[in-house]
């Protein structure tokens, strides 16, 4: 099973700033990576699929890149509503697997 | 508008079984697999497997293979996930999810989740 490792586990950022979340796969997963945002008591919300394609309705301040084993999600111009846990997921290798998440706090 | 409406919370004893339902609407249902993902409190999501409403085919993650059954009732447009021989480690929120935009396995639509608590 491909293990997805996210870093950092948590970060605190001021409004308007930019943060970058990282996700590393234990084996190459090509570009078969998705990113999700999850708020307390809610289902995950798809932000990005195919490593870099924003899902419908996702603001342009969310951008993502990467291929192979290293992936990044960048959130620009952070807003208070971006407070959430962000998960990466690989779906190249069976079974699909998720990272442990990065908790983002907006100060 | 795609909607996935799940059944309510369940409390079960160890060794029992639980069945969670997921009523789908708002899209061409047979075209997209329904996936089940569970998430224990404070933990990462865990994908359990998929079911095709079109063919009835299923694919289960190995760790659940001998305990899970995923089915589809076309008359009710509803998917079911049954998990047997429950233990306390099965306590989690269970989600149904569909990937329509992008990949089958990048999930852009989710149910609201069903909390399953396993406790004696």
Short mmCIF file of C-alpha atoms in Angstrom, two decimals:
data_model
loop_
_atom_site.label_atom_id
_atom_site.label_comp_id
_atom_site.label_asym_id
_atom_site.label_seq_id
_atom_site.Cartn_x
_atom_site.Cartn_y
_atom_site.Cartn_z
CA UNK A 1 0.00 0.00 0.00
CA UNK A 2 1.23 3.48 -0.87
CA UNK A 3 1.68 5.58 2.26
CA UNK A 4 0.93 9.30 1.94
CA UNK A 5 2.81 11.51 4.40
CA UNK A 6 1.79 15.13 4.88
CA UNK A 7 3.77 17.96 6.39
CA UNK A 8 3.59 19.99 8.45
CA UNK A 9 0.98 18.44 10.75
CA UNK A 10 -0.29 21.93 11.58
CA UNK A 11 0.46 25.53 10.77
CA UNK A 12 -0.79 28.93 11.78
CA UNK A 13 -0.87 31.71 9.20
CA UNK A 14 -2.02 35.31 9.23
CA UNK A 15 -4.90 36.41 6.99
CA UNK A 16 -3.77 37.36 3.51
CA UNK A 17 -0.59 35.32 3.69
CA UNK A 18 0.33 32.28 1.63
CA UNK A 19 0.93 28.77 2.89
CA UNK A 20 2.20 25.63 1.21
CA UNK A 21 1.22 22.15 2.31
CA UNK A 22 3.27 19.13 1.31
CA UNK A 23 2.39 15.53 0.59
CA UNK A 24 4.86 12.78 -0.15
CA UNK A 25 4.01 9.33 -1.52
CA UNK A 26 6.01 6.24 -0.55
CA UNK A 27 6.02 5.19 -4.21
CA UNK A 28 5.39 7.01 -7.45
CA UNK A 29 1.71 7.77 -8.03
CA UNK A 30 2.18 9.77 -11.25
CA UNK A 31 -0.34 12.64 -11.13
CA UNK A 32 -3.11 10.64 -9.54
CA UNK A 33 -3.44 12.82 -6.45
CA UNK A 34 -6.38 14.73 -5.04
CA UNK A 35 -6.55 17.33 -2.29
CA UNK A 36 -9.48 17.82 0.07
CA UNK A 37 -10.52 20.40 2.62
CA UNK A 38 -12.43 19.19 5.67
CA UNK A 39 -14.11 21.32 8.32
CA UNK A 40 -15.38 19.92 11.64
CA UNK A 41 -18.48 17.82 11.30
CA UNK A 42 -18.44 17.96 7.50
CA UNK A 43 -17.50 15.61 4.70
CA UNK A 44 -14.27 16.32 2.85
CA UNK A 45 -14.58 18.77 -0.03
CA UNK A 46 -12.64 18.08 -3.22
CA UNK A 47 -10.26 20.93 -4.09
CA UNK A 48 -7.94 19.43 -6.68
CA UNK A 49 -7.69 16.27 -8.75
CA UNK A 50 -5.08 15.08 -11.19
CA UNK A 51 -2.47 16.72 -8.95
CA UNK A 52 -3.12 20.21 -10.32
CA UNK A 53 -6.67 20.61 -11.70
CA UNK A 54 -8.99 22.64 -9.53
CA UNK A 55 -12.43 21.12 -9.05
CA UNK A 56 -15.46 23.10 -10.16
CA UNK A 57 -16.12 26.12 -7.97
CA UNK A 58 -12.78 26.11 -6.20
CA UNK A 59 -11.21 29.59 -6.06
CA UNK A 60 -8.02 30.27 -7.97
CA UNK A 61 -6.18 31.03 -4.73
CA UNK A 62 -5.98 27.27 -4.26
CA UNK A 63 -3.27 25.89 -6.51
CA UNK A 64 -1.51 22.56 -6.56
CA UNK A 65 1.41 20.92 -8.28
CA UNK A 66 3.61 17.87 -8.27
CA UNK A 67 4.08 14.47 -9.81
CA UNK A 68 5.67 11.19 -8.91
CA UNK A 69 6.15 11.27 -5.17
CA UNK A 70 6.08 14.96 -4.16
CA UNK A 71 3.02 17.17 -4.19
CA UNK A 72 2.11 20.61 -2.93
CA UNK A 73 -1.05 22.57 -2.24
CA UNK A 74 -0.64 26.34 -2.01
CA UNK A 75 -3.28 28.58 -0.54
CA UNK A 76 -2.78 32.27 -1.38
CA UNK A 77 -4.44 35.19 0.34
CA UNK A 78 -5.60 33.10 3.27
CA UNK A 79 -9.05 33.83 4.66
CA UNK A 80 -10.64 32.84 7.95
CA UNK A 81 -12.89 30.37 6.13
CA UNK A 82 -9.78 28.44 5.06
CA UNK A 83 -9.37 27.14 8.62
CA UNK A 84 -9.65 23.41 8.10
CA UNK A 85 -7.77 20.15 7.81
CA UNK A 86 -6.38 19.40 4.36
CA UNK A 87 -5.86 15.85 3.15
CA UNK A 88 -4.08 14.49 0.09
CA UNK A 89 -5.16 11.23 -1.51
CA UNK A 90 -3.51 8.99 -4.08
CA UNK A 91 -5.63 6.91 -6.41
CA UNK A 92 -2.95 5.50 -8.70
CA UNK A 93 -2.28 2.42 -6.62
CA UNK A 94 -4.77 0.00 -5.05
CA UNK A 95 -5.98 0.67 -2.45
CA UNK A 96 -6.42 4.40 -2.67
CA UNK A 97 -4.96 6.03 0.43
CA UNK A 98 -5.08 9.34 2.24
CA UNK A 99 -2.46 11.37 4.03
CA UNK A 100 -2.67 12.15 7.73
CA UNK A 101 -3.74 15.74 7.11
CA UNK A 102 -2.45 19.25 7.77
CA UNK A 103 -4.44 21.46 10.10
CA UNK A 104 -4.43 25.09 8.96
CA UNK A 105 -5.24 27.82 11.45
CA UNK A 106 -5.75 31.39 10.34
CA UNK A 107 -4.63 33.67 13.15
CA UNK B 1 -27.94 18.77 -8.35
CA UNK B 2 -26.12 15.70 -7.07
CA UNK B 3 -27.30 14.55 -3.65
CA UNK B 4 -26.21 11.64 -1.51
CA UNK B 5 -28.47 11.24 1.52
CA UNK B 6 -27.30 8.79 4.17
CA UNK B 7 -29.14 7.01 6.97
CA UNK B 8 -28.90 8.06 10.57
CA UNK B 9 -26.47 7.23 13.34
CA UNK B 10 -26.22 3.67 14.61
CA UNK B 11 -25.08 2.14 17.89
CA UNK B 12 -24.15 -1.52 17.75
CA UNK B 13 -22.64 -4.07 20.08
CA UNK B 14 -19.38 -5.84 19.31
CA UNK B 15 -19.94 -8.79 17.02
CA UNK B 16 -23.06 -7.31 15.48
CA UNK B 17 -23.56 -6.04 11.92
CA UNK B 18 -24.53 -2.60 10.66
CA UNK B 19 -26.04 -1.48 7.37
CA UNK B 20 -25.70 2.10 6.16
CA UNK B 21 -27.72 3.42 3.25
CA UNK B 22 -26.97 6.15 0.72
CA UNK B 23 -29.79 7.47 -1.48
CA UNK B 24 -28.48 9.03 -4.67
CA UNK B 25 -30.15 11.58 -6.90
CA UNK B 26 -29.47 14.37 -9.33
CA UNK B 27 -27.23 12.59 -11.80
CA UNK B 28 -27.17 9.59 -14.13
CA UNK B 29 -26.75 7.09 -11.34
CA UNK B 30 -25.62 4.06 -13.29
CA UNK B 31 -22.69 5.90 -14.82
CA UNK B 32 -20.71 6.36 -11.63
CA UNK B 33 -19.40 3.97 -9.01
CA UNK B 34 -20.37 4.56 -5.41
CA UNK B 35 -17.50 4.45 -2.97
CA UNK B 36 -17.46 4.05 0.79
CA UNK B 37 -14.96 5.89 2.95
CA UNK B 38 -14.78 5.80 6.72
CA UNK B 39 -13.10 8.15 9.15
CA UNK B 40 -12.48 7.56 12.83
CA UNK B 41 -12.43 10.64 15.03
CA UNK B 42 -9.31 12.71 14.41
CA UNK B 43 -7.98 10.22 11.88
CA UNK B 44 -7.38 10.22 8.14
CA UNK B 45 -10.13 8.98 5.83
CA UNK B 46 -9.93 5.31 4.92
CA UNK B 47 -11.28 4.03 1.59
CA UNK B 48 -13.22 0.79 1.94
CA UNK B 49 -14.15 0.00 -1.65
CA UNK B 50 -16.53 0.65 -4.54
CA UNK B 51 -19.73 -0.65 -6.08
CA UNK B 52 -21.05 -0.20 -9.61
CA UNK B 53 -24.80 0.53 -9.79
CA UNK B 54 -24.64 -0.42 -13.46
CA UNK B 55 -23.22 -3.93 -13.18
CA UNK B 56 -23.35 -4.67 -9.46
CA UNK B 57 -19.61 -5.28 -9.50
CA UNK B 58 -17.71 -4.51 -6.36
CA UNK B 59 -14.14 -3.98 -5.26
CA UNK B 60 -13.28 -4.23 -1.59
CA UNK B 61 -10.11 -3.19 0.16
CA UNK B 62 -8.39 -6.32 1.43
CA UNK B 63 -8.71 -5.52 5.13
CA UNK B 64 -12.51 -5.39 4.79
CA UNK B 65 -12.96 -8.10 2.20
CA UNK B 66 -14.38 -10.79 4.46
CA UNK B 67 -16.66 -8.46 6.42
CA UNK B 68 -18.13 -5.90 4.00
CA UNK B 69 -20.87 -6.12 1.42
CA UNK B 70 -21.80 -3.23 -0.89
CA UNK B 71 -25.07 -3.42 -2.81
CA UNK B 72 -27.42 -1.31 -4.93
CA UNK B 73 -31.20 -1.21 -5.00
CA UNK B 74 -32.14 0.33 -8.34
CA UNK B 75 -35.82 0.63 -7.38
CA UNK B 76 -34.82 2.97 -4.57
CA UNK B 77 -31.69 4.51 -6.14
CA UNK B 78 -29.98 3.56 -2.92
CA UNK B 79 -26.62 2.02 -2.12
CA UNK B 80 -25.99 -0.03 0.98
CA UNK B 81 -22.85 -0.88 2.87
CA UNK B 82 -23.06 -3.69 5.41
CA UNK B 83 -20.20 -4.36 7.80
CA UNK B 84 -20.24 -7.54 9.88
CA UNK B 85 -18.50 -8.71 13.06
CA UNK B 86 -18.07 -5.21 14.38
CA UNK B 87 -15.39 -4.29 16.91
CA UNK B 88 -14.67 -1.04 18.70
CA UNK B 89 -12.15 -0.23 15.96
CA UNK B 90 -15.06 0.10 13.52
CA UNK B 91 -16.38 3.13 15.40
CA UNK B 92 -16.22 5.87 12.78
CA UNK B 93 -18.18 8.12 10.47
CA UNK B 94 -19.00 6.28 7.27
CA UNK B 95 -19.37 8.25 4.04
CA UNK B 96 -20.61 7.34 0.60
CA UNK B 97 -18.89 9.27 -2.16
CA UNK B 98 -18.95 9.59 -5.93
CA UNK B 99 -16.32 10.81 -8.38
CA UNK B 100 -18.02 12.51 -11.32
CA UNK B 101 -15.66 15.31 -12.33
CA UNK B 102 -12.13 14.05 -12.84
CA UNK B 103 -11.40 10.53 -11.73
CA UNK B 104 -13.73 7.84 -10.43
CA UNK B 105 -11.60 7.84 -7.31
CA UNK B 106 -11.34 11.58 -6.65
CA UNK B 107 -14.59 12.19 -4.85
CA UNK B 108 -16.40 15.42 -5.66
CA UNK B 109 -19.70 14.43 -4.06
CA UNK B 110 -20.14 13.05 -0.57
CA UNK B 111 -22.97 12.02 1.68
CA UNK B 112 -23.28 13.78 5.00
CA UNK B 113 -21.82 10.82 6.86
CA UNK B 114 -23.25 8.24 9.24
CA UNK B 115 -21.76 7.81 12.69
CA UNK B 116 -21.46 4.16 13.66
CA UNK B 117 -20.59 3.58 17.31
CA UNK B 118 -19.60 0.10 18.45
CA UNK B 119 -19.90 -0.26 22.19
CA UNK B 120 -20.92 -2.92 24.67
#
